[in-house]
Tab-separated table of C-alpha atoms and ligand atoms in Angstrom:
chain	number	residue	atom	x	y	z
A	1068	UNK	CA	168.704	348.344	208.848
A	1069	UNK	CA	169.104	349.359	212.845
A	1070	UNK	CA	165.739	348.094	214.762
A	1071	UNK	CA	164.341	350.514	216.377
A	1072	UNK	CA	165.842	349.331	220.427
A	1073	UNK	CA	169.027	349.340	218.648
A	1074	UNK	CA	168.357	353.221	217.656
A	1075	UNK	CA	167.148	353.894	221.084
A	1076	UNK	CA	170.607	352.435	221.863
A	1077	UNK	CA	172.524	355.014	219.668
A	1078	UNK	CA	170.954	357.745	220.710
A	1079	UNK	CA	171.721	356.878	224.335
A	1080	UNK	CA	175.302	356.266	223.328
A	1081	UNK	CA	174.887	359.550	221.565
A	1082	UNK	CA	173.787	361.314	224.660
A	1083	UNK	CA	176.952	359.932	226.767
A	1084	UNK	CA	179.388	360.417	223.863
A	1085	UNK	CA	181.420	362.665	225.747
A	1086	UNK	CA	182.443	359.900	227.919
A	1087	UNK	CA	183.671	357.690	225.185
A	1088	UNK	CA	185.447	360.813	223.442
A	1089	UNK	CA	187.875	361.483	225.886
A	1090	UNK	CA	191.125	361.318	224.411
A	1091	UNK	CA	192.704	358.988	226.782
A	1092	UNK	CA	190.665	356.323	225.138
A	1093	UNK	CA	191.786	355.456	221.832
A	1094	UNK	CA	188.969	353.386	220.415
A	1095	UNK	CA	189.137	353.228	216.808
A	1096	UNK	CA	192.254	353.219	214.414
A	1097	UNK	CA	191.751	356.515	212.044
A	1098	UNK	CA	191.967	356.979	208.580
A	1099	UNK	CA	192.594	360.314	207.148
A	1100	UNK	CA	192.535	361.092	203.574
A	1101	UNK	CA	193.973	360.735	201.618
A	1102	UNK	CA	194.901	357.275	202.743
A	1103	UNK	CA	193.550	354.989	199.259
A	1104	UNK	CA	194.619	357.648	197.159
A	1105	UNK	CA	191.796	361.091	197.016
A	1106	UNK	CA	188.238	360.432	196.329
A	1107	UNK	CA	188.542	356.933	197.922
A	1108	UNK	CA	185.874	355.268	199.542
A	1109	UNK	CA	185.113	351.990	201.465
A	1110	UNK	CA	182.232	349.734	201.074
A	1111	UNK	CA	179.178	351.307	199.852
A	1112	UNK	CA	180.341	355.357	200.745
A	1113	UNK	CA	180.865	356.535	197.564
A	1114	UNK	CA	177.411	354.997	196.297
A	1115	UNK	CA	175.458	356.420	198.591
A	1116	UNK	CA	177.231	360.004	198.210
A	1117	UNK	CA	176.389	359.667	194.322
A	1118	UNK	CA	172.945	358.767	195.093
A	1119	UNK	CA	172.697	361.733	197.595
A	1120	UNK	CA	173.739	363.768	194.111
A	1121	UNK	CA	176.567	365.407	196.264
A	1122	UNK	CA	179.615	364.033	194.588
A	1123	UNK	CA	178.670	366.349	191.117
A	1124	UNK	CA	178.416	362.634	189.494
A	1125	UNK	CA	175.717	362.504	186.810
A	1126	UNK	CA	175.007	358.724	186.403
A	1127	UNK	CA	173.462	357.244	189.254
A	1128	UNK	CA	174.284	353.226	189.813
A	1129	UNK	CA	171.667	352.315	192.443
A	1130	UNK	CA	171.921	348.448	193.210
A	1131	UNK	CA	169.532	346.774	195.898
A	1132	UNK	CA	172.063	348.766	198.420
A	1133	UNK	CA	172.158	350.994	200.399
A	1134	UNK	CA	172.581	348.393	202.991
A	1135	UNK	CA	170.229	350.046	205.483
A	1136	UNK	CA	168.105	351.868	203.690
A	1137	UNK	CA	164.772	352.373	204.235
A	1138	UNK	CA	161.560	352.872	202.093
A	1139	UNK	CA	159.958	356.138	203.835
A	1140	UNK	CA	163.821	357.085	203.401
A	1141	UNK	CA	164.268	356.338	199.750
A	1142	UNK	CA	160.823	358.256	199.318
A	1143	UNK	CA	162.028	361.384	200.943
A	1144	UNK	CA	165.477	360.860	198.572
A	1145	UNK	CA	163.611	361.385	195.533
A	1146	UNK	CA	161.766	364.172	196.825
A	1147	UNK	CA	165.093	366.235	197.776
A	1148	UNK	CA	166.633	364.775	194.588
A	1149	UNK	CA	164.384	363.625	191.533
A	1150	UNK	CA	167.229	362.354	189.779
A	1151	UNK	CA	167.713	359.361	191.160
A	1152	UNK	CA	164.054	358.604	191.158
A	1153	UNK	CA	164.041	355.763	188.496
A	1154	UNK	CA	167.287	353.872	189.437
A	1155	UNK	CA	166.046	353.589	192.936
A	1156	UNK	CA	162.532	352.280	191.861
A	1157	UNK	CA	164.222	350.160	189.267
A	1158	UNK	CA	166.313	348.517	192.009
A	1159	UNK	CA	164.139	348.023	194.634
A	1160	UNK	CA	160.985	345.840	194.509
A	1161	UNK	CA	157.594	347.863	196.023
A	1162	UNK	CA	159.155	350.829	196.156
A	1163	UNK	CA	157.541	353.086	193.797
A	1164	UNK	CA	154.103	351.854	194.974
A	1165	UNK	CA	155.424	352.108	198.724
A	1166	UNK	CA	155.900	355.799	197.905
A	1167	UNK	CA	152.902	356.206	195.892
A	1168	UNK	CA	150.923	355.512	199.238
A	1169	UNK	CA	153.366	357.377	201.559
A	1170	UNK	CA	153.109	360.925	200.460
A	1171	UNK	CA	153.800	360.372	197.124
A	1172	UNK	CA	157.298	361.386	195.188
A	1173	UNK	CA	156.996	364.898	193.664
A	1174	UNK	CA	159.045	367.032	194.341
A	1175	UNK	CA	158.453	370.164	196.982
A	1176	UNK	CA	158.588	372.581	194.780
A	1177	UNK	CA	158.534	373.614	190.570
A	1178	UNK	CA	162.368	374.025	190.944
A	1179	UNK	CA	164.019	372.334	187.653
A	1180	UNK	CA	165.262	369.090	188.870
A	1181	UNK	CA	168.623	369.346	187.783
A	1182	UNK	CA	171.286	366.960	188.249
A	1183	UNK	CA	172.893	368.661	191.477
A	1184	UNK	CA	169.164	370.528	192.328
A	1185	UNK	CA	167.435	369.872	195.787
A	1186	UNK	CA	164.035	370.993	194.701
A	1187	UNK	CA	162.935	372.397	198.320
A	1188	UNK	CA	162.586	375.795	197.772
A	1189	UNK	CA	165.281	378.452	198.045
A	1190	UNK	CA	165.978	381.803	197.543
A	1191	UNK	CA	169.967	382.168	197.514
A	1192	UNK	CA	168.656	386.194	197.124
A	1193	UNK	CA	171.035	388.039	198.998
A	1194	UNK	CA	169.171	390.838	201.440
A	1195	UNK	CA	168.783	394.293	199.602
A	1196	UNK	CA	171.125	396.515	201.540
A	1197	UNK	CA	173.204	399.637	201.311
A	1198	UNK	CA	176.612	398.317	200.476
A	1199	UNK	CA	178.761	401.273	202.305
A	1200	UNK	CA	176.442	400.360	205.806
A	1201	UNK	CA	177.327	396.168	204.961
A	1202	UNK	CA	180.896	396.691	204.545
A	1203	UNK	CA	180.573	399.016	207.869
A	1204	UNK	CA	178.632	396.656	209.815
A	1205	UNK	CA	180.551	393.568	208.674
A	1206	UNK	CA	183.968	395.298	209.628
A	1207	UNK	CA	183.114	395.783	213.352
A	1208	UNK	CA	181.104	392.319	213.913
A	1209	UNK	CA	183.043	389.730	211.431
A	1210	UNK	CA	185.373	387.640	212.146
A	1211	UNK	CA	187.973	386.532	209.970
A	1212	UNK	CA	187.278	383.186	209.896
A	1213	UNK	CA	183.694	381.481	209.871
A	1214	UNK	CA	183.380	377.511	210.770
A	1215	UNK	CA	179.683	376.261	210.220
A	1216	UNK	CA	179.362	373.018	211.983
A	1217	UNK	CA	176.471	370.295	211.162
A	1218	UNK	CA	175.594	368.063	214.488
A	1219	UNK	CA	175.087	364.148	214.500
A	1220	UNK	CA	171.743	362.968	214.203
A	1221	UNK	CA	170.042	363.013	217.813
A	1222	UNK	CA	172.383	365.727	218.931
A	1223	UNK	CA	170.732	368.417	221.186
A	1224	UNK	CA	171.778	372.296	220.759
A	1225	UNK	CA	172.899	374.287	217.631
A	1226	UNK	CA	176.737	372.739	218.148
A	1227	UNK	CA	175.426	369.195	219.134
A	1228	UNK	CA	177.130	367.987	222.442
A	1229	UNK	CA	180.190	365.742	220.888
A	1230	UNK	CA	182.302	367.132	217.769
A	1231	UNK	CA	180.870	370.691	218.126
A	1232	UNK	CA	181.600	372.219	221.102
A	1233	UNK	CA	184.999	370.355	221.217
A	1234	UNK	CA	186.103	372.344	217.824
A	1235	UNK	CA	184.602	375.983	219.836
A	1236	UNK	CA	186.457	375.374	222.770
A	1237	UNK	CA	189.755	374.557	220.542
A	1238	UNK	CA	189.822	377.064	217.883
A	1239	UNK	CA	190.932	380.858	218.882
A	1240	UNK	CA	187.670	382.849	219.936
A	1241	UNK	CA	189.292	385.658	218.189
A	1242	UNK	CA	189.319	384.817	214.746
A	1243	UNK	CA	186.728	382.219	214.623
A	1244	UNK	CA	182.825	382.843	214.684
A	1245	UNK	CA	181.446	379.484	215.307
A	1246	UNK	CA	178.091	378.491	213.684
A	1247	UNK	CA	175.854	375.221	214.100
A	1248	UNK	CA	173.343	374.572	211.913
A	1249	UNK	CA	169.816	374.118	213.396
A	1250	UNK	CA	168.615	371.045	211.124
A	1251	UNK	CA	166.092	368.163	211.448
A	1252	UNK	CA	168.634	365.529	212.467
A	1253	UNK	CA	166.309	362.426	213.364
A	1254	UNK	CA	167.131	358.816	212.455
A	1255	UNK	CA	164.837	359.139	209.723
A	1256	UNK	CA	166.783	362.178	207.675
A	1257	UNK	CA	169.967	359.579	208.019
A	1258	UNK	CA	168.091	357.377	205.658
A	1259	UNK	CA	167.511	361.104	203.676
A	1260	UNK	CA	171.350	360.999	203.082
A	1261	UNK	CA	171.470	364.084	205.154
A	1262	UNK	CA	169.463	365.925	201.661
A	1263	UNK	CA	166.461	367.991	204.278
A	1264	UNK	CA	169.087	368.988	206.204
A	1265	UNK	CA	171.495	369.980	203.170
A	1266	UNK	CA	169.218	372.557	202.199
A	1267	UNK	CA	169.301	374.455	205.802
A	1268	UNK	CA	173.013	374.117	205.530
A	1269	UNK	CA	172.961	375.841	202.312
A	1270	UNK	CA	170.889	378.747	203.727
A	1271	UNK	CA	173.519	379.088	206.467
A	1272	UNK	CA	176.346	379.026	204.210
A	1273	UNK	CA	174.612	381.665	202.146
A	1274	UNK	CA	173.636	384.118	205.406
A	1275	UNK	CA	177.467	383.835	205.924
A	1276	UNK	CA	178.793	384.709	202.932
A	1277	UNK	CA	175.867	387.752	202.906
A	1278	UNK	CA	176.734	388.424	206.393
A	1279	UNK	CA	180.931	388.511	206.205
A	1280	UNK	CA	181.660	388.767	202.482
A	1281	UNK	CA	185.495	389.044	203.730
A	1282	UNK	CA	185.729	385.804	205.751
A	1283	UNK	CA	187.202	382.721	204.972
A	1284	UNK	CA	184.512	380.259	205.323
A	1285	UNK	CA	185.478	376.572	206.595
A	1286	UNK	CA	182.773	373.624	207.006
A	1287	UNK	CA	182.719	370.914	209.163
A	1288	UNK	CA	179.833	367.771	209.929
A	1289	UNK	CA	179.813	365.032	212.377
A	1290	UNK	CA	177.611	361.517	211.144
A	1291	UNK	CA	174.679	363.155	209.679
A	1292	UNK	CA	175.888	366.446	209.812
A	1293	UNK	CA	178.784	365.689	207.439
A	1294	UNK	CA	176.198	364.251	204.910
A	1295	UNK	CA	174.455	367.722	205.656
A	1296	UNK	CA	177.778	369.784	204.916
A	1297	UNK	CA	178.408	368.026	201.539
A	1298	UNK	CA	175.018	368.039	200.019
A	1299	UNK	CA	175.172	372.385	201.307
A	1300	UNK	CA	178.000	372.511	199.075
A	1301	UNK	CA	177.237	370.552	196.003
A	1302	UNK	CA	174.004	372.403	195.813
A	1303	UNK	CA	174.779	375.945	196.647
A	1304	UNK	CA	175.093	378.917	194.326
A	1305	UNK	CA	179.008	378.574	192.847
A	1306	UNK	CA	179.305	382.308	194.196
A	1307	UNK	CA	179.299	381.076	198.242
A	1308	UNK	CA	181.049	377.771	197.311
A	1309	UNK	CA	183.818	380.542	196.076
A	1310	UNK	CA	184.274	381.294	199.718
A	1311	UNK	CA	184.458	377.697	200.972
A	1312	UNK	CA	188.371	377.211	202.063
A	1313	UNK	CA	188.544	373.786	204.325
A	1314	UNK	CA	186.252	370.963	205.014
A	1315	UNK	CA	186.403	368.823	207.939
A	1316	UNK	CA	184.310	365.872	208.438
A	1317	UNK	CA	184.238	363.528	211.102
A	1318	UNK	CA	182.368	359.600	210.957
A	1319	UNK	CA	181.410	360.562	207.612
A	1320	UNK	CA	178.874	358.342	205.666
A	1321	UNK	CA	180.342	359.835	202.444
A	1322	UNK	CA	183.680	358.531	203.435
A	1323	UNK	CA	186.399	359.820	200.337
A	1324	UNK	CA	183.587	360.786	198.234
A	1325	UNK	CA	184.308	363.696	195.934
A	1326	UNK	CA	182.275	366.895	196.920
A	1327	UNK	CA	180.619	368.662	193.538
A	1328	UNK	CA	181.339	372.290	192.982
A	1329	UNK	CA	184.533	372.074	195.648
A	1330	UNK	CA	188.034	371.268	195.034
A	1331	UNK	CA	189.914	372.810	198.239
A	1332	UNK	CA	191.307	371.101	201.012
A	1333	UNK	CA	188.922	368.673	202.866
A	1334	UNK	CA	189.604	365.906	205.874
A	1335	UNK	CA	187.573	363.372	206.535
A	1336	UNK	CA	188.598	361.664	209.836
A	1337	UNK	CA	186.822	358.206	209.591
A	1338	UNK	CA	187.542	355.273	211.793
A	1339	UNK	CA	188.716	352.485	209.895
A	1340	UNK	CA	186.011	350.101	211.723
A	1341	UNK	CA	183.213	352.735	212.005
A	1342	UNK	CA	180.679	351.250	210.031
A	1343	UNK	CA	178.899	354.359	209.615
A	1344	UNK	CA	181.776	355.437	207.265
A	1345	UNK	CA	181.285	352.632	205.062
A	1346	UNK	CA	177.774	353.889	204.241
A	1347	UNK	CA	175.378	352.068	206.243
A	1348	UNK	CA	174.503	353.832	209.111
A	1349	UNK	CA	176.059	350.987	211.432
A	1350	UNK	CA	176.583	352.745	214.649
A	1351	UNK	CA	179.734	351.472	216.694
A	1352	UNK	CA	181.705	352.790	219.668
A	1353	UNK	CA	184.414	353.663	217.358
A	1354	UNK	CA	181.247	356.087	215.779
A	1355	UNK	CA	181.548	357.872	219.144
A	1356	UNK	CA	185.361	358.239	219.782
A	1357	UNK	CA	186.504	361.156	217.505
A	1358	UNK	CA	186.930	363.038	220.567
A	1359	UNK	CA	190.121	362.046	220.015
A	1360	UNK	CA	190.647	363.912	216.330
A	1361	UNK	CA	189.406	367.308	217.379
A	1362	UNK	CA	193.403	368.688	218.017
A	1363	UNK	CA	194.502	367.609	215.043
A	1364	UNK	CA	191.297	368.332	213.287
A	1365	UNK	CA	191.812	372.109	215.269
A	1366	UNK	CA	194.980	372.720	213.391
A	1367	UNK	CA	193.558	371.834	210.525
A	1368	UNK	CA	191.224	374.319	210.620
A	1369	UNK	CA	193.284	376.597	211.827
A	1370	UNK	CA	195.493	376.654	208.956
A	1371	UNK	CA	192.624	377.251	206.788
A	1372	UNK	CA	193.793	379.578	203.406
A	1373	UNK	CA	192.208	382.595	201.758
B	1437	NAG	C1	194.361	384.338	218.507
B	1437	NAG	O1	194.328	385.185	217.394
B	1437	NAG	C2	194.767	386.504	217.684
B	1437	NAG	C3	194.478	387.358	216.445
B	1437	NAG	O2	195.084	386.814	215.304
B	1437	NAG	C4	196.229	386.451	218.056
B	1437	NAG	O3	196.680	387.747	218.337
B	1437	NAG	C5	196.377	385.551	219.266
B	1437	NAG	O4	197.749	385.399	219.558
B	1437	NAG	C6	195.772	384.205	219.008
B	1437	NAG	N1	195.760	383.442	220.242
B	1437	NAG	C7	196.334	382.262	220.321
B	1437	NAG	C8	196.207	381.590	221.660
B	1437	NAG	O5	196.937	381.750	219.394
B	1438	NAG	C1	182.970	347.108	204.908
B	1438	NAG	O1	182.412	345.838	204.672
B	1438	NAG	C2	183.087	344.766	205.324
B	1438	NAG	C3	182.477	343.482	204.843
B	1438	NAG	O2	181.091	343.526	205.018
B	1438	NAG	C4	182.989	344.973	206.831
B	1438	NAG	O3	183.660	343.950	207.505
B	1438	NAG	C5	183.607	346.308	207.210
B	1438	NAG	O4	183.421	346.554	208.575
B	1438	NAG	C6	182.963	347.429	206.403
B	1438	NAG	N1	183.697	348.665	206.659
B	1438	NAG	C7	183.066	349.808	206.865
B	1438	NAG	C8	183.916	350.994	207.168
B	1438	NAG	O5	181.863	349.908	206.818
C-alpha cells in the first residue's frame, strides 16, 4: 500500500508526465496483447479485474490480496459490487467490522445485486424524442467515429493531461468526436477498482450511443481510467455494448483480463515493469512513459470496424 508522501509523489510525477512521455525516451519495454496468449494476465491483474466483477466471471477467489488494498477501499468495493462482499470479509481479518463503522456496506441503491450489477443508481432510459428530428440532428452534428477516453487518477481536465490529449491531437478531427469522462479519479477510487467511476463511464457510453446511434463507438482508459472503461462495459445495457468496436487501454490494472459483455478487438499497452499493470497500484516511471504508444495506439484506433 503507497504511503501517503509516496502518493503526493505520484501525483507530482503525474502532473509532469508529459515530460517523461516524450517519445524520445523509451522507458519501459511494452507488452501488447496478446503477448501470453488472450485473456492473460500478470501477477495479481486478473484477480483484481474478477473482483471488480468486470471480467463477466461469476466466482470470486479473493485471497488476503490485493496487494495494496485498502479497507475504506474494499468498503466502497462492496458497495459498487455486493457480490464480492463475503469473499472479501472472509479473507481479510477486521474488515467487515472496519466497514460496519465506516459507512457501513449496503448498497446505494434497491438495484438487484446481480453478478455484473453496480448498484448506484441508473437509468440507461434513453431521452423521449421525435425520432425523424434525432436522426436529423445526429446527421449534421455526429461524427462517424466516437472515442470516450477515461483519465488517470489525479489527472486535471475532461481528457486528463497525459494519454488524452495525445490520442485528440493524433486521431483525424474529422471523423473523430473526442470525449473524456468527468469522473472522481482520487487515489482513493484506485483502491474502488475504478467501480464509482465505472458507472459515469457507463452514462457516457449510453449519452453516445443516444446521441449518434450511427457511430462506431471506440473506448480507451489510462491507470484508473482503464479500470473505469472496463467496469462501463461489463455493466452497461448489452444494447450500447452492441456499438462498442475497439478498446484501448494504456497502464492498465486489469492487465489481459477478459472484459464481460465484449468480445471485439481490445489493446492493452502495459509496460512489462509497470507495476501498476500487475494489479497493485505500484506507480513507476515506466507508469508515466506511454507517451510513447499513442502512434501506434492512433492507428489502432483508427482502424476501428463497424
Ligand atoms: C480525415 O478524414 C477525412 C474524412 O474521411 C479524409 O477526407 C481526410 O483525408 C482525413 N485526413 C487525414 C489527414 O487522413
Ligand atoms: C509481478 O510480481 C513480481 C514478483 O513480485 C515483480 O517482480 C514484478 O515486478 C511484478 N510485475 C508486475 C507487472 O506487477
Amino acid at each position: 500500500m503507497a504511503s501517503a508522501p509516496l502518493k503526493s509523489l505520484a501525483l507530482l510525477f503525474l502532473s509532469i508526465a508529459p515530460v517523461f512521455s516524450s517519445p524520445i525516451l523509451p522507458l519501459g519495454v511494452d507488452a501488447i496483447l496478446p503477448r501470453q496468449g488472450p485473456g492473460a494476465c500478470r501477477n495479481q491483474s486478473c484477480e483484481v479485474a474478477t473482483i471488480a466483477g468486470s471480467t463477466g466471471a461469476t466466482n470470486y477467489p479473493y485471497k488476503t490480496y490485493p496487494m495494496g488494498y485498502t479497507m475504506d477501499g474494499n468498503c466502497c468495493i462492496v458497495r459498487y459490487f455486493p457480490a464480492v462482499k463475503q469473499p472479501i470479509y472472509n479473507a481479510i481479518a477486521g474488515q467487515q467490522a472496519y466497514c460496519a463503522s465506516h459507512g457501513g456496506d449496503a448498497p446505494a441503491d434497491a438495484n438487484p445485486p446481480g453478478v455484473n450489477q453496480v448498484t448506484t443508481t441508473y437509468n440507461p432510459a434513453p431521452a423521449k424524442r421525435d425520432p425523424a428530428a434525432a436522426a436529423a440532428a445526429a446527421a449534421t452534428t455526429c461524427k462517424p467515429k466516437i472515442l470516450i477516453f477515461a483519465k488517470g487518477t489525479g489527472e486535471p481536465f475532461d481528457l486528463g493531461i497525459t494519454v488524452g490529449p495525445m490520442l485528440q491531437a493524433g486521431l483525424n478531427a474529422t471523423e473523430w468526436d473526442v470525449r473524456g469522462v468527468s469522473y472522481d479519479n482520487s487515489f482513493a477510487n484506485d483502491y474502488c477498482l475504478g467501480l464509482p467511476g465505472g458507472v459515469t463511464a457507463r452514462g457516457v457510453l449510453h449519452k453516445a450511443v443516444s446521441d449518434c446511434p450511427n457511430s462506431i463507438i471506440a473506448m480507451s482508459g489510462y491507470s484508473q481510467g482503464a479500470m473505469v472503461i472496463r467496469n462501463a462495459i461489463a455493466r452497461a445495457p448489452a444494447s450500447d455494448v452492441a456499438h462498442v468496436k475497439n478498446v484501448v487501454n494504456f497502464g492498465d490494472p486489469f492487465d489481459g483480463a477478459a472484459i464481460g459483455q465484449y468480445s471485439g478487438p481490445r489493446t492493452v499497452y502495459c509496460m512489462t515493469d509497470d507495476g501498476v499493470c500487475g494489479g497493485n497500484f505500484a506507480v513507476s516511471l515506466a507508469h508515466l512513459s506511454y507517451g510513447q504508444d499513442i502512434s501506434a495506439a492512433i492507428a489502432v484506433l483508427e482502424a476501428t470496424k463497424k
